[in-house]
Short mmCIF file of C-alpha atoms in Angstrom, two decimals:
data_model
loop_
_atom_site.label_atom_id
_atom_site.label_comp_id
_atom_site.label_asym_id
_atom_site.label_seq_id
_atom_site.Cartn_x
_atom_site.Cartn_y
_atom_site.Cartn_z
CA UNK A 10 104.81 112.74 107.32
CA UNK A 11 101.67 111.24 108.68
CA UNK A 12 100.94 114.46 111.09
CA UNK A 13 101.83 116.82 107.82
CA UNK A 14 99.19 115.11 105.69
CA UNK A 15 96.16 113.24 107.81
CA UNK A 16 96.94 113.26 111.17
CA UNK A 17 97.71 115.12 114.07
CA UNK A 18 98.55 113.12 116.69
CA UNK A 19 100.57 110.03 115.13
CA UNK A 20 103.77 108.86 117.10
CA UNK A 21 106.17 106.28 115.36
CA UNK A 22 108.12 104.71 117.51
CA UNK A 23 110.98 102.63 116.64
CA UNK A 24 112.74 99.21 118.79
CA UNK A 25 116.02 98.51 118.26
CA UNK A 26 118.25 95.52 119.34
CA UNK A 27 121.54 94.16 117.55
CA UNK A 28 120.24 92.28 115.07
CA UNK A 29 116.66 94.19 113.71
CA UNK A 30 114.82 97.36 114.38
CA UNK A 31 110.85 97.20 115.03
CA UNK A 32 109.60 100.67 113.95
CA UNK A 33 105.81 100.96 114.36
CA UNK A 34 102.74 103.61 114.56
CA UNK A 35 101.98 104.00 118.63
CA UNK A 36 104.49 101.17 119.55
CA UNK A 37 104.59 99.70 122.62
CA UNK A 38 106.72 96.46 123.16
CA UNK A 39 106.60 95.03 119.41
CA UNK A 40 103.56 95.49 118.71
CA UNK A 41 101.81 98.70 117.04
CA UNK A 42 98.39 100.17 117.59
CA UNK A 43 96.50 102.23 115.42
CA UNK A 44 96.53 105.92 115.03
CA UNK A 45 93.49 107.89 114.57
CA UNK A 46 92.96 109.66 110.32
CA UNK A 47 91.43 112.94 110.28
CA UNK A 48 88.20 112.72 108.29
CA UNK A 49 84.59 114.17 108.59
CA UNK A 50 82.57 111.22 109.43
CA UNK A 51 81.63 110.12 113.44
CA UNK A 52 83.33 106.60 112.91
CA UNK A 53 86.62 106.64 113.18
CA UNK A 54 88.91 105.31 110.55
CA UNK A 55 92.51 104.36 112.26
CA UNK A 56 95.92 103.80 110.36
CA UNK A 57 98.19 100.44 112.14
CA UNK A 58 101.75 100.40 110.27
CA UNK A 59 104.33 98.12 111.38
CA UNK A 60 107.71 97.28 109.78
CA UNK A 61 110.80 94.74 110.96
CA UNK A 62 114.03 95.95 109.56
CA UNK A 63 117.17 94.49 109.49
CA UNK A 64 120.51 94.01 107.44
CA UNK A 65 120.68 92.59 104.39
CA UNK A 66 122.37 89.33 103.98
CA UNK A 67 124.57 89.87 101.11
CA UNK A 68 126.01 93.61 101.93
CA UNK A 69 125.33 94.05 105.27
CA UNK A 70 125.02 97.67 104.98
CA UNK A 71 120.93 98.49 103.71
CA UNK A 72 118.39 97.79 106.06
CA UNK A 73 116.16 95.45 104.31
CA UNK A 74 112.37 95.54 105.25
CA UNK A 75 111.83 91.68 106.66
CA UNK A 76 108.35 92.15 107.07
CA UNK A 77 105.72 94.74 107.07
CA UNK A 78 101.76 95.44 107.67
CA UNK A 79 99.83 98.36 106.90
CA UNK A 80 96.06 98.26 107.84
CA UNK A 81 92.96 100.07 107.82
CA UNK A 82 90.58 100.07 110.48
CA UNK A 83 87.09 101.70 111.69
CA UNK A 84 84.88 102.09 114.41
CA UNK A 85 85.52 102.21 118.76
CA UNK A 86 87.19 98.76 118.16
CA UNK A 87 89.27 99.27 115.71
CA UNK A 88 88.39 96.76 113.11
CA UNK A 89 90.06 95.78 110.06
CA UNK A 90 88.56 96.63 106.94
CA UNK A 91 92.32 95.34 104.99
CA UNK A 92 95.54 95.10 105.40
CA UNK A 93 99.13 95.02 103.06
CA UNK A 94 101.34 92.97 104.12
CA UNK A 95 105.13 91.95 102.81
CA UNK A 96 106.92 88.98 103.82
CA UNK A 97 110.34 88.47 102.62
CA UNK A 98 110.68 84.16 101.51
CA UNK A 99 107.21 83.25 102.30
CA UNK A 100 106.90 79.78 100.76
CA UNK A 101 103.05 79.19 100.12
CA UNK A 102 101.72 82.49 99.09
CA UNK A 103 102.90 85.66 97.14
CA UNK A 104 105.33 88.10 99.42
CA UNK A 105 103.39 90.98 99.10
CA UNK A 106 99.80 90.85 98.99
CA UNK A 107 96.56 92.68 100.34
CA UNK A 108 94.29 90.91 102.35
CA UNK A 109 90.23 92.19 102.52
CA UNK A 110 88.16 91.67 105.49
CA UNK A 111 84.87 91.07 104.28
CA UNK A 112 82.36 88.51 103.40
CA UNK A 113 81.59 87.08 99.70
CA UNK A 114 78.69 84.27 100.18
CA UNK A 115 79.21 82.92 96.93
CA UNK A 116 82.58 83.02 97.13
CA UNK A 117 82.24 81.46 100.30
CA UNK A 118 80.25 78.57 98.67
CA UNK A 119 82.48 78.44 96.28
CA UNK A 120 85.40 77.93 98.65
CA UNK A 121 83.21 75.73 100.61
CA UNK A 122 82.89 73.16 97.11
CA UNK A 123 86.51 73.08 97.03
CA UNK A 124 86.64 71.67 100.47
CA UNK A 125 88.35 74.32 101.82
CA UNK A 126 86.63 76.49 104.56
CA UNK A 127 84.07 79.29 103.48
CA UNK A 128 82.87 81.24 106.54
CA UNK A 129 85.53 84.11 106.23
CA UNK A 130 87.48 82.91 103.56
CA UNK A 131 87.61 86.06 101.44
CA UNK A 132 90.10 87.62 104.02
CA UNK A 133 92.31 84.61 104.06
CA UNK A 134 92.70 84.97 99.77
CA UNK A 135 96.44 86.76 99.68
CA UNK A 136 96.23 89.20 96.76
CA UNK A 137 99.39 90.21 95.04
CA UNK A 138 100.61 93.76 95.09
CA UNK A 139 103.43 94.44 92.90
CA UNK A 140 106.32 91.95 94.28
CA UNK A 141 109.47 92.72 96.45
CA UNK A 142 110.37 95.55 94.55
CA UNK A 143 106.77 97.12 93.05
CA UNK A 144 104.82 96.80 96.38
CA UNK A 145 102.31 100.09 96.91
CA UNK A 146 103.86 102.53 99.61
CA UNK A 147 102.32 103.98 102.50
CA UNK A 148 102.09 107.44 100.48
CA UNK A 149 100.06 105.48 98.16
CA UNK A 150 97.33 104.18 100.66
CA UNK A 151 97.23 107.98 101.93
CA UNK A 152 96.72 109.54 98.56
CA UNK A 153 94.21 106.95 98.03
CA UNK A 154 92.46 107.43 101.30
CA UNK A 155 92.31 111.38 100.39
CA UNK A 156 91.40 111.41 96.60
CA UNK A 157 88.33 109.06 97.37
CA UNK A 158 87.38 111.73 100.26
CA UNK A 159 87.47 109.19 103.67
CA UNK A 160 90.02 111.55 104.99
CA UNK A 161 90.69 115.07 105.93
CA UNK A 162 94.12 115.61 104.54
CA UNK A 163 96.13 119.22 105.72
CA UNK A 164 97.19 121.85 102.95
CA UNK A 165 100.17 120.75 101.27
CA UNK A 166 99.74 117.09 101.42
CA UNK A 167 100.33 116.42 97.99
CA UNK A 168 104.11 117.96 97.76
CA UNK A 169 104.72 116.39 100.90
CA UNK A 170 103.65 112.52 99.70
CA UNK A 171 105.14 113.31 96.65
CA UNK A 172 108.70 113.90 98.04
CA UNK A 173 108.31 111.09 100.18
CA UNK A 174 107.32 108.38 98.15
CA UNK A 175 109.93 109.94 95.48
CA UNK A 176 112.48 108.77 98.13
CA UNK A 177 110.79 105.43 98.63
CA UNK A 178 110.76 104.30 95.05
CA UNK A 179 114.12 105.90 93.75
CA UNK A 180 115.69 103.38 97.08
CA UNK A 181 113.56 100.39 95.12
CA UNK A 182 115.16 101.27 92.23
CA UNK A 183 118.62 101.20 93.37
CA UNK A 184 118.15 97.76 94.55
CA UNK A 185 116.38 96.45 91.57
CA UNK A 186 119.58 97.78 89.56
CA UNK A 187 121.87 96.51 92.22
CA UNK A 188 119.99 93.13 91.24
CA UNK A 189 119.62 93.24 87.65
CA UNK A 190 123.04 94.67 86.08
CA UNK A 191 123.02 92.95 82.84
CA UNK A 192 119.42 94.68 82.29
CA UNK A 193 119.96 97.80 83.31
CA UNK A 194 123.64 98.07 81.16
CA UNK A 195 121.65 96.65 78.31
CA UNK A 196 119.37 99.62 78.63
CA UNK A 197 121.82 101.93 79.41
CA UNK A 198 124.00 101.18 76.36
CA UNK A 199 120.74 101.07 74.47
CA UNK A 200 120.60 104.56 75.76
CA UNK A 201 124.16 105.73 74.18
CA UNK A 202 125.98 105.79 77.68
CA UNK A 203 129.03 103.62 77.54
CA UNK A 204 128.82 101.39 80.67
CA UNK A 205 132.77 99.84 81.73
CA UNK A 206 132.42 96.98 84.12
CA UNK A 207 134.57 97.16 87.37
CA UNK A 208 137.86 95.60 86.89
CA UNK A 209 138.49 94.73 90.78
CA UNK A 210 137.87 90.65 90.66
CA UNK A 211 136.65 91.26 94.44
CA UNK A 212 133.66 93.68 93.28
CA UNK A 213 133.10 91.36 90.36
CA UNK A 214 132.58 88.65 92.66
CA UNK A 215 130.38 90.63 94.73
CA UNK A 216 128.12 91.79 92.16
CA UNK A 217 127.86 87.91 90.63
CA UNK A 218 126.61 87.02 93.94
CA UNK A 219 123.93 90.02 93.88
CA UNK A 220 122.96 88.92 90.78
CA UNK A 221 122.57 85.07 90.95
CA UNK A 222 119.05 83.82 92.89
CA UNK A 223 119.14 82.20 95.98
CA UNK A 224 117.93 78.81 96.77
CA UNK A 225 114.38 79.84 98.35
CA UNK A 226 114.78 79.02 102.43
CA UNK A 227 111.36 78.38 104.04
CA UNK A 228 110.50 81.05 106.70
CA UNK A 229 111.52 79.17 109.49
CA UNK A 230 114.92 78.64 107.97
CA UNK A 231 115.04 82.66 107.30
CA UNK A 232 113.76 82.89 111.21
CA UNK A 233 116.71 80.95 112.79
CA UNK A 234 119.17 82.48 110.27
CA UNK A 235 118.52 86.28 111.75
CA UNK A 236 117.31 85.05 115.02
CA UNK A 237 114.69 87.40 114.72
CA UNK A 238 112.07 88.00 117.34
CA UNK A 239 109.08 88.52 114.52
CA UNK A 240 105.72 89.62 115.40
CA UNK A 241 102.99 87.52 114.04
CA UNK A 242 99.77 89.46 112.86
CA UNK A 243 96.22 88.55 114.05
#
């Protein structure tokens, strides 16, 4: 998708071991590197994805995104401009949330007043994006790269995001209904369909589980649980 729409060299890579799947842009080990955009100007604006997959906990048959960064960066060195980020049962901030590297002095004073530290705090304020389920996907960054004009995007592009973001949110949907059954037979019914519940008392069971919330586990918790190998972000 990415060499279809605004680049032309891009190489996703993913790792995969028995318990989780790494899959990111130029991947070496576990960790990605950026991939150059097309676009007009002499700087060079760069695209770093980077995803950790693995199965859910109370199926075991979707892969579930555990964590995932998508960042912007210009120049030679490749620096951040922002970055969206998801992580699944983070306990002091909201899961997904963008993160802006720049600098606000009065912000930064204001920050500083609070007694918490200003130099740089702007890019340490975790902005939410739309929860587990309503997070912005890649195809949305892209189309907003291209409509604003900091990218040359390749004929077609827009059929092509399209289709694959149709994909992306019609899976989020699934899960939210997967999540949710009371609301989406209320709306259903509200509708005219006539929704039946399942009568096997082993799917019953199954679905009360995928409905009821879990007791939040801290992220270390979540860490030994999966005995996942995470990468941590700079």
């Amino acid at each position: 998708m990415l060499n279809k729409t605004v680049c032309d060299n891009a190489r996703v890579v993913a790792r995969v071991t028995a318990h989780q799947a790494v899959v990111g842009t130029q991947l070496g080990a576990l960790t990605s590197q950026p991939v150059r955009l097309r676009s007009a100007a002499q700087t060079s604006i760069w695209l770093d994805v980077q995803c950790l997959l693995v199965l859910d906990e109370d199926e075991g048959r979707f892969l579930t995104i555990e964590a995932s960064y998508c960042g912007l960066k210009f120049g030679d060195a490749a620096e951040p401009l922002l970055h969206y980020d998801f992580q699944r049962d983070k306990e002091h901030y909201t899961e997904a949330h963008i993160q802006v590297c720049a600098n606000h002095p009065t912000f930064e004073t204001f920050l500083t007043e609070l007694g918490r530290k200003g130099a740089g705090g702007l890019s340490k304020i975790h902005l939410p994006v739309g929860g587990r389920r309503f997070r912005p996907a890649l195809e949305d960054v892209l189309e907003c790269l291209i409509i604003e004009g900091l990218v040359e995007a390749k004929d077609g592009w827009q059929q092509l995001i399209e289709q694959t973001r149709r994909e992306y949110r019609l899976r989020q949907i699934a899960a939210v209904v997967r999540r949710n059954t009371g609301t989406a037979q209320a709306e259903l019914e509200r509708l005219g369909y006539s929704v039946v519940p399942p009568e096997d008392q082993g799917l019953r069971a199954k679905i009360s589980r995928l409905i009821t919330p879990r007791a939040h586990r801290t992220v270390v918790e979540s860490r030994n649980d999966r005995r996942s190998g995470k990468t941590r972000r700079r």
